[in-house]
Amino acid sequence: MKINFVDLQRQYCDIKEEIDIAIQKIIDSCAFIGNLNNPFVREFEENFAGFIGAEHCVACANGTDAIEILLKAFDIGPGDEVIVPAISWIATSEAVTNVGALPVFVDIESDYYCINPSLIEEKITSKTKAIIPVHLYGHPADMPVISEIAKKHNLILIEDCAQAHGATIGNTTTGTFGDAASFSFFPGKNLGAYGDAGGMVTNNKDIADTIRMISQHGQSGKKHQHLIEGRNSRMDGINAAILNVKLRYLDQWTKKRISISDEYKKLLSEAPVILPKTRESYRHVHHLFVIRTKNRDALMQYLNQEGISCAIQYPTALPYLDAYANRGFKPEDFPVAYSIPNEILSLPVFPELKHVEVEYICEKIISFYNS
Ligand SMILES: *Cc1c(COP(=O)(O)O)cnc(C)c1O
């Protein structure tokens, strides 16, 4: 059996008719660019804000820009420090550097892989301006505690929700705990466009106006009236139309991700691997299903031979990437983030993954350990 890590083709086949109509509509109306008056992009923004339960959504070109634009809107720049987790996609820390501020890494929790709140306060200095927790793999970071820390130290709180569309803690959706949140709609994310796309949500009207202005070349509502120098970061009309269709399916797809993950957990309960955990009253949306094992490389090679594609998210923690070599971090600075990348393995998880495929993957994992 051959099983892809993600299979976007299957999803397209399921909703082809609606997607094709939506795309054709954009071509017919030439609404290609997400400028201030593109109705399809505005419609997506309203729908997505409603889905998250935030007052405002502003679409942009990708999830990395979303973080950068938010940092700019909160006036974070040279001389400032921003706290980020030691494990994430580089976009989180890269955005901080790209506005001229310094990313300050904090180690992660070994059970849930998100930033460890008990290690945040020791990293706060007079220069610290913001915290960017990442809801890694779709599991919400410990927002109740992180929010308290942010409040106590008067820090801006920006949630990186790129992997966590629709994740919740109790009745609160991730993206509404902090001052604002960034989302990615990269094709492989839980809600994915057909190309790069991103968005920001906030309940703060002033911030909503500012991020829209920044992403639209500094225009605040009128064409050719540039109040500031902004940048070009818009969502394409075609992607907005696609996302409008897909958003209607997101909750049902998320439920499939969760049920597939439950099935993995059941079938692998006896296998000598560490399975992902979900904190009490949290909704983990399983962007990824990450197991841990000391024999990771051999297991991955074996599964590949059996036709199963796996991935490693991520092979190196952020502080130990070449990009940060100049910071001179040592293994003991972030012991959890330093060691975990050698043990983690992401198994395929996507809504269209079939029951028999999950069974096959689990059978192969068990037979690896039995041989
Ligand atoms: C994907 C991702 C981003 C960046 O999103 P792009 O749309 O690819 O720019 C940021 N943060 C995290 C945690 C991500 O997984």
GROMACS .gro file of C-alpha atoms in nm, residues 4 13 28 66 132 153 168 200 204 209 218 274 285 328 330 347:
model
   16
    4ASN     CA    1   0.114   0.992   0.115
   13CYS     CA    2  -1.184   1.537  -0.570
   28ASP     CA    3  -1.518   3.577  -1.481
   66ALA     CA    4   0.075   3.786   0.927
  132ILE     CA    5   0.427   3.465   2.059
  153HIS     CA    6   0.430   4.214   3.269
  168THR     CA    7  -1.006   2.541   2.168
  200MET     CA    8  -0.482   3.793   1.112
  204ASN     CA    9  -0.898   4.552   1.862
  209ASP     CA   10  -0.726   4.921   1.084
  218GLY     CA   11  -0.028   5.223   0.374
  274ILE     CA   12   0.519   0.788   2.311
  285VAL     CA   13  -0.695   1.975   1.606
  328GLY     CA   14   2.600   3.051   2.048
  330LYS     CA   15   2.430   2.526   2.396
  347LEU     CA   16   0.256   0.999   1.085
   0.00000   0.00000   0.00000
